[in-house]
Coordinates of C-alpha atoms in Angstrom, one line a residue:
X20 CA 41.8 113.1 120.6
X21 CA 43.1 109.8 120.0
X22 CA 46.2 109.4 118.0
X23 CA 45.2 108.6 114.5
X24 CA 47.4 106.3 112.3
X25 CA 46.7 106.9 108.3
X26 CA 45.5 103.9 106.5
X27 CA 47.3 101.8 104.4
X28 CA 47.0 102.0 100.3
X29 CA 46.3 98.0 100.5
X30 CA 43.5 98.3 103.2
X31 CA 41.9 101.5 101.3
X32 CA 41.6 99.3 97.4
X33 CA 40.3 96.4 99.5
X34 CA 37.3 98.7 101.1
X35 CA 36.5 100.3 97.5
X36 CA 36.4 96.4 96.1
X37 CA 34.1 95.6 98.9
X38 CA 32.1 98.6 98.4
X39 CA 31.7 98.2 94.7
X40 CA 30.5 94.5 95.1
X41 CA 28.1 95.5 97.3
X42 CA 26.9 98.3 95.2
X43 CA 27.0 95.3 92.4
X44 CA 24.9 92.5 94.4
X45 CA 22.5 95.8 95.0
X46 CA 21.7 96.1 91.1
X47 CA 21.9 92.6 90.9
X48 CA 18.6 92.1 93.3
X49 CA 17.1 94.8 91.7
X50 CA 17.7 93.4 88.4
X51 CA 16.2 89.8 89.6
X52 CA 12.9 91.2 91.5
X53 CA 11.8 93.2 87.6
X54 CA 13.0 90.3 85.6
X55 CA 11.1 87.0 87.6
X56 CA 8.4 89.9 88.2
X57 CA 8.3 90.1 84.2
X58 CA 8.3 86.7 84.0
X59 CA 5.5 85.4 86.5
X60 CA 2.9 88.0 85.6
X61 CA 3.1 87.2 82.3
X62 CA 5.0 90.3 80.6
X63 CA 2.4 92.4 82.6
X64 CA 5.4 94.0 84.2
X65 CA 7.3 95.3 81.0
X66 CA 10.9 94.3 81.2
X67 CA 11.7 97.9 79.9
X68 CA 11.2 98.8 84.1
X69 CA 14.6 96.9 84.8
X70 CA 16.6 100.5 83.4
X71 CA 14.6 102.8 85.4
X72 CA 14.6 100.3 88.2
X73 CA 18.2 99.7 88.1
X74 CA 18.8 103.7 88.3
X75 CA 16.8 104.5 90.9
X76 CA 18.1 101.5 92.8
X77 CA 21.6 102.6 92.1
X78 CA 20.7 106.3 93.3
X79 CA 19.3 105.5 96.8
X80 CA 22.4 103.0 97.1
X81 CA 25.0 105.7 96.3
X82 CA 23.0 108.1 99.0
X83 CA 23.0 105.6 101.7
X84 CA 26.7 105.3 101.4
X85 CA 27.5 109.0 100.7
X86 CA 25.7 109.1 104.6
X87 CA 27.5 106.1 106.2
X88 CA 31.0 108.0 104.7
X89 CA 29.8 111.1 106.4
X90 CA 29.1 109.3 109.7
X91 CA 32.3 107.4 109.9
X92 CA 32.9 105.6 106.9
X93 CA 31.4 103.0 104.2
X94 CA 30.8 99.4 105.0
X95 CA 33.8 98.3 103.0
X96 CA 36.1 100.8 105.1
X97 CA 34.4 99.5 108.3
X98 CA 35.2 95.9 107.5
X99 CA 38.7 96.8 107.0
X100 CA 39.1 98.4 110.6
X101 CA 39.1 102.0 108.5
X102 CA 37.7 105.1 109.4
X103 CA 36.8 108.2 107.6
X104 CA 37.3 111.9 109.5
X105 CA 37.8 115.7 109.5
X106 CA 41.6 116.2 109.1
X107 CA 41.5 119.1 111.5
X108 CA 39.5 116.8 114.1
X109 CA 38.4 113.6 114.9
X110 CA 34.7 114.1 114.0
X111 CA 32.8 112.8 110.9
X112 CA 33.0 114.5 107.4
X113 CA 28.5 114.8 107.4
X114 CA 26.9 114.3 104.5
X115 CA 27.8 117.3 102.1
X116 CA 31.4 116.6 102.6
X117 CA 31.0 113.5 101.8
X118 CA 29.1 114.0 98.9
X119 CA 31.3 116.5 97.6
X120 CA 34.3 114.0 98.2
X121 CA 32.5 111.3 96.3
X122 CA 31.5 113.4 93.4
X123 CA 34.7 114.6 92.8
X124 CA 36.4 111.3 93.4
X125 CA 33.7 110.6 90.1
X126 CA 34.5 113.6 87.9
X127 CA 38.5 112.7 88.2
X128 CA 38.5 109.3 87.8
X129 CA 36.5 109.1 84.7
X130 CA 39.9 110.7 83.3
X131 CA 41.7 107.8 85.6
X132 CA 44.0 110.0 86.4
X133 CA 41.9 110.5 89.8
X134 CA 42.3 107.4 90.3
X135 CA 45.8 107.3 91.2
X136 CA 45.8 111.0 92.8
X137 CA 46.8 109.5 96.5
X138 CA 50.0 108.3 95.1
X139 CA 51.1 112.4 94.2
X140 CA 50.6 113.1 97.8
X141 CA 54.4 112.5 99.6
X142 CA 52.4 113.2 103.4
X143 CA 52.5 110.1 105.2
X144 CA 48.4 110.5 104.6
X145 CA 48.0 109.5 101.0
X146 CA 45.3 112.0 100.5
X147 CA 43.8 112.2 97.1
X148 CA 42.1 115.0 95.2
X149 CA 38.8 114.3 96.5
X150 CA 40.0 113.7 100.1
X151 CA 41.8 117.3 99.7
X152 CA 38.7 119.2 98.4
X153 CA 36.8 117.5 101.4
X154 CA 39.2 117.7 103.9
X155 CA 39.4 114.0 104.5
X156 CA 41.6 111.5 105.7
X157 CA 41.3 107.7 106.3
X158 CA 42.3 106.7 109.3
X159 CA 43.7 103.0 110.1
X160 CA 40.8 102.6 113.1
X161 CA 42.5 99.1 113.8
X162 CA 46.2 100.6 115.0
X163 CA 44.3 102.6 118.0
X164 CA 45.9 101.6 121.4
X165 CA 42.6 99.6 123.5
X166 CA 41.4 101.4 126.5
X167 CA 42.7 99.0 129.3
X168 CA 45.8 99.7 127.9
X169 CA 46.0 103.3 128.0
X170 CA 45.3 104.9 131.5
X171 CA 43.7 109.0 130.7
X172 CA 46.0 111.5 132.5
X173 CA 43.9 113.3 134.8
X174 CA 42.7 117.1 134.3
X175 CA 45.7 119.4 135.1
X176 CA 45.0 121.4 138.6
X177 CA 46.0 124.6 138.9
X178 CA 49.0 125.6 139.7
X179 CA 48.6 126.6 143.2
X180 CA 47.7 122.9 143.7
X181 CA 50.6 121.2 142.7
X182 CA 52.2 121.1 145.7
X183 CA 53.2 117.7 146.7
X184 CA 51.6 115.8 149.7
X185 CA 53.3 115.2 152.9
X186 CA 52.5 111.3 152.6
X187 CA 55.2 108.8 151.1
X188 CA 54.9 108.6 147.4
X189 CA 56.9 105.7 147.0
X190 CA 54.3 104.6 144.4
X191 CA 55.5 107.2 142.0
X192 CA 58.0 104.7 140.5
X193 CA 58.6 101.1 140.4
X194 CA 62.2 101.2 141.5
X195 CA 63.1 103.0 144.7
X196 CA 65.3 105.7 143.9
X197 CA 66.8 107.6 147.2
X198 CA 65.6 111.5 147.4
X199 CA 67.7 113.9 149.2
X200 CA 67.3 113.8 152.5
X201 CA 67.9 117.2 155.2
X202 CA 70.2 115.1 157.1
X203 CA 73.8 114.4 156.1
X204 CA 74.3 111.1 154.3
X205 CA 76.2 108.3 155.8
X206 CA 77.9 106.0 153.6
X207 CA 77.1 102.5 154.4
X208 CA 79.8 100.3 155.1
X209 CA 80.9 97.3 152.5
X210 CA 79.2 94.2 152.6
X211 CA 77.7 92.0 149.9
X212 CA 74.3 92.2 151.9
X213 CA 71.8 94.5 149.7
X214 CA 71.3 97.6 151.8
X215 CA 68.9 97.7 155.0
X216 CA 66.4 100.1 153.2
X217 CA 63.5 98.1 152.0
X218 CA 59.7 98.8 153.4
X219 CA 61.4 102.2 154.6
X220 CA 59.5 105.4 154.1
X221 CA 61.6 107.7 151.8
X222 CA 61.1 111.6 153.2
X223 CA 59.9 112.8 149.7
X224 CA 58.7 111.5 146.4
X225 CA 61.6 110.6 143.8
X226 CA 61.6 110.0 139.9
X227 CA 64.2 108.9 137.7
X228 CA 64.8 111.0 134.7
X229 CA 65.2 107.5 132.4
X230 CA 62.7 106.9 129.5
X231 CA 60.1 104.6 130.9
X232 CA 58.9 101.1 129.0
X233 CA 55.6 102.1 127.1
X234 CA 53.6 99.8 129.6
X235 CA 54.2 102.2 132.1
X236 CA 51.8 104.9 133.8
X237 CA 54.0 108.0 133.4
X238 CA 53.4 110.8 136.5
X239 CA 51.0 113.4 136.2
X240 CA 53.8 116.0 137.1
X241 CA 57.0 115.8 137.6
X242 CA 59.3 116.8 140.9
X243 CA 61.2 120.0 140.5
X244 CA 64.5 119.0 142.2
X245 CA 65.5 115.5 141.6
X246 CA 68.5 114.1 144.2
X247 CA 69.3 110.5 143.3
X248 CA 71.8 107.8 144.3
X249 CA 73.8 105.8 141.6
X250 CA 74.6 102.1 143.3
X251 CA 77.6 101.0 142.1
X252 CA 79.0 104.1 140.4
X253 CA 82.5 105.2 141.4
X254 CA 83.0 108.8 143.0
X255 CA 85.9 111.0 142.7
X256 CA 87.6 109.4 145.7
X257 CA 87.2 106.0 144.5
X258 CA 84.3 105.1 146.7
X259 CA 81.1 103.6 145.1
X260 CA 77.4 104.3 146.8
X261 CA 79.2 106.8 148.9
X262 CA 77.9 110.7 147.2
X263 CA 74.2 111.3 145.8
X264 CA 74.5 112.8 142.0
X265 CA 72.1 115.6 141.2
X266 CA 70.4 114.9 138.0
X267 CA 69.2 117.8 136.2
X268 CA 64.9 118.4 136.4
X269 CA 63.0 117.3 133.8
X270 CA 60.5 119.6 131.7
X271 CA 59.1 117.1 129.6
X272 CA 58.9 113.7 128.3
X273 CA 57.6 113.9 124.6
X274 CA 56.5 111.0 122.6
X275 CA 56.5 111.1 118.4
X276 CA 54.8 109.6 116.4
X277 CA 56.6 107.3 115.3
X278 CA 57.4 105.8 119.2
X279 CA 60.8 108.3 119.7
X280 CA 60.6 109.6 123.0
X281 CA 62.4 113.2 124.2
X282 CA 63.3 113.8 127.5
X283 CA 63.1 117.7 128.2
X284 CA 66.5 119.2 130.4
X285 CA 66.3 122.8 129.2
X286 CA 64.6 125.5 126.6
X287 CA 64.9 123.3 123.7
X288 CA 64.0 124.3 119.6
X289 CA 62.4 121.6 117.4
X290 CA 62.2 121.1 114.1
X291 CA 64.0 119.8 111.1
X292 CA 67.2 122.0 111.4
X293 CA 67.0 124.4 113.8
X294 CA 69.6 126.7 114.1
X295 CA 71.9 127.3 117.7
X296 CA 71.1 129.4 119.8
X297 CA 72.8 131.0 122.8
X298 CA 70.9 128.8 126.4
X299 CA 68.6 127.2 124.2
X300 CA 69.4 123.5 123.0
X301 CA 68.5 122.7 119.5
X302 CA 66.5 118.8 118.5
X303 CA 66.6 118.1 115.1
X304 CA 63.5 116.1 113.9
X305 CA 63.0 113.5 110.7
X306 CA 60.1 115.0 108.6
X307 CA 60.3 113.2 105.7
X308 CA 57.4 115.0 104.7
X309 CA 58.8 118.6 105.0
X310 CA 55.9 119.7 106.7
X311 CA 57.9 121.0 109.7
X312 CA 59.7 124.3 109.7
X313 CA 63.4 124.1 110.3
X314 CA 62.8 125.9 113.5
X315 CA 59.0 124.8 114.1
X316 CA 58.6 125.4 118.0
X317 CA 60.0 125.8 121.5
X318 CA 59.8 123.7 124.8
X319 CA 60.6 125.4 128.2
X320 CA 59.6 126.0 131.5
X321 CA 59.3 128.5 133.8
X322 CA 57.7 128.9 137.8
X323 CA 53.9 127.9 136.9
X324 CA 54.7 125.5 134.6
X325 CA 55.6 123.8 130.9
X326 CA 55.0 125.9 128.1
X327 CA 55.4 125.6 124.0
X328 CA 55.7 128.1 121.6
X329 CA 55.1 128.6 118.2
X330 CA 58.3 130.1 116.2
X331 CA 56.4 131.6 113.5
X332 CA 57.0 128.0 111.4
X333 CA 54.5 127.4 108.0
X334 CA 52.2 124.8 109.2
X335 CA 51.4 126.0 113.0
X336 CA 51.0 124.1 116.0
X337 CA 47.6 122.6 117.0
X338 CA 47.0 121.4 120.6
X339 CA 44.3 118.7 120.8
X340 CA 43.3 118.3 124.4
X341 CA 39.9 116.3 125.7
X342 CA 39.4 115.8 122.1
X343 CA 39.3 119.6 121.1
X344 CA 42.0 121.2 119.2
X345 CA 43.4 124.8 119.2
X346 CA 45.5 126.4 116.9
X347 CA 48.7 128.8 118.5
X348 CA 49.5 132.0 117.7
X349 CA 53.3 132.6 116.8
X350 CA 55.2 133.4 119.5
X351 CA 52.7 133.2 122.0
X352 CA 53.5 130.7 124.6
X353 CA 50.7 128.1 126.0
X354 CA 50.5 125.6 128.8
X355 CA 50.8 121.9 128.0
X356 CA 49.3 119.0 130.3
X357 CA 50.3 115.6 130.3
X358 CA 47.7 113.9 127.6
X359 CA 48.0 116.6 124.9
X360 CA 48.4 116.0 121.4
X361 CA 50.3 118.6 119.6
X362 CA 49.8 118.6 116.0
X363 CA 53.3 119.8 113.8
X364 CA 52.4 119.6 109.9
X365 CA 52.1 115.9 109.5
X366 CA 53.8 114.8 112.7
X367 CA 51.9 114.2 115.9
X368 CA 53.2 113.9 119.4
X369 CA 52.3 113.2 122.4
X370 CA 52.4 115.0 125.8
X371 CA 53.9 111.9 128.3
X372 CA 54.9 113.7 130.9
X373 CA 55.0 117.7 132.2
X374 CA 55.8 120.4 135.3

């Protein structure tokens, strides 16, 4: 499933207006085809037709757009680049949620007070009453990244495929970064001519555990040992370029919702407090929202993979992958691919990168 972004309050009045001037112009033809009807036959057609006229016209109106809002949304929230969906998916409300939604959205704000019933929801969402009952939200269609800008991670192979290929691979990165080779390293000698290893074939693969610009094709998996050179850095005896630094393997790269990236080292605990525990490190996440547990879940890895568990937090965690999300059970741990989704209360975030 796509990342959704909510919609704004500004961009959700605007559809409504559009929506009620259409349902306006509606009654208004209506109105027009009795009345000049009245008129040219000579009071033949009684003008006491335009109230039943205008009824039925307003009934058939307010069922074709109870069935566009269950397909995807209304005209006014398709002009506005919005969207209406399932909150636990991405698919379309159908037509008795829908209704339901807009019959309720009726019954509370004839009191007014319905009205203003997205503003007493602190989510990021802004559902109201009626979106609640339905399980609605409106989604901001507009903010979704284009296609030819977003490359789909391939389907995960199993894990007795992951083997690397003897080939080069120096395409894995766009800077070369020097694996460790078998042989003992040589340091070069000092000149201000760049080294002699361009258009040379590196023995093995090689990744560098930075975070990458958002333009950039992350790897479906990453390298379990990763061995690189730091030009430039000094070494213990004084000599720069001279050791290779071991950087620790990477688990993860994780990507909230909001654009903060996490690289993965170790067994890590998320949430908005989590508490420390002994080999485990502890990321502390903004949830303004409080939807997240102060402990909510748990990122490690072990030999056939990346895995993420649930610690028993209030909301769950949903995994949305090809478009179909699954709910975890606490305490169980589950594979994540590059691609996934993971669904924490009212934070999202995305899968970049895993083993």
């Amino acid at each position: 499933m796509t990342e959704r972004h909510p919609a704004t309050m500004l961009h959700r009045i605007l559809a409504v207006v559009i929506d009620s001037v259409i349902a306006g112009v509606v009654v208004a033809l209506v109105s027009g085809v009795v009345v000049t009807a009245s008129v040219l036959t000579g009071s033949a057609v009684p003008v006491l037709v335009l109230v039943p006229a205008v009824i039925v016209a307003a009934i058939v109106w307010f069922l074709i757009h109870t069935a566009l809002q269950g397909r995807r949304g209304s005209l006014g929230m398709r002009f506005m680049g919005l969207a209406l969906a399932h909150s636990a998916d991405d698919a379309g409300l159908g037509f008795g949620r829908a209704l339901g939604r807009n019959l309720i959205w009726g019954l509370t704000g004839s009191v007014l007070v319905g009205l203003f019933s997205p503003l007493f929801d602190p989510s990021r969402w802004r559902r109201g009453w009626h979106d609640i009952a339905s399980g609605a939200v409106v989604v901001d269609v507009s903010r979704v990244e284009r296609p030819d800008r977003v490359q789909a991670a391939p389907a995960s192979p199993p894990a007795a495929d992951l083997a690397p290929a003897p080939a080069p691979a120096l395409a894995l990165s766009p800077e070369p970064v020097l694996a460790a080779a078998p042989a003992p390293v040589v340091a070069p000698a000092p000149a201000p001519a760049a080294p002699a290893l361009q258009g040379a074939a590196l023995p093995a693969p090689a990744w560098a555990p930075a975070s990458p610009p958002a333009n950039r094709r992350i790897p479906r998996t990453l390298p379990v040992d990763v061995i690189s050179t730091v030009p430039g850095v000094p070494h213990r005896d004084g000599k720069p370029d001279a050791v290779k630094h071991a950087a620790p393997p990477v688990i993860a790269i994780l990507r909230w919702d909001d654009g903060t990236r996490h690289n993965v080292y170790e067994p890590s605990l998320f949430g908005r407090g989590p508490g420390h525990q002994e080999g485990r490190r502890s990321v502390a996440v903004r949830d303004e929202t409080l939807s997240m547990s102060k402990t909510h879940f748990e990122v490690g890895v072990d030999a056939a993979g990346t895995w993420i568990v649930d610690r028993h937090s209030l909301n769950g965690v949903v995994i949305v992958r090809g478009g179909q999300p699954q709910r975890l059970a606490p305490g169980e741990p589950a594979r994540i691919w590059s691609g996934d989704v993971l669904e924490v209360g009212d934070r999202s975030l995305t899968v970049e990168s895993a083993r």
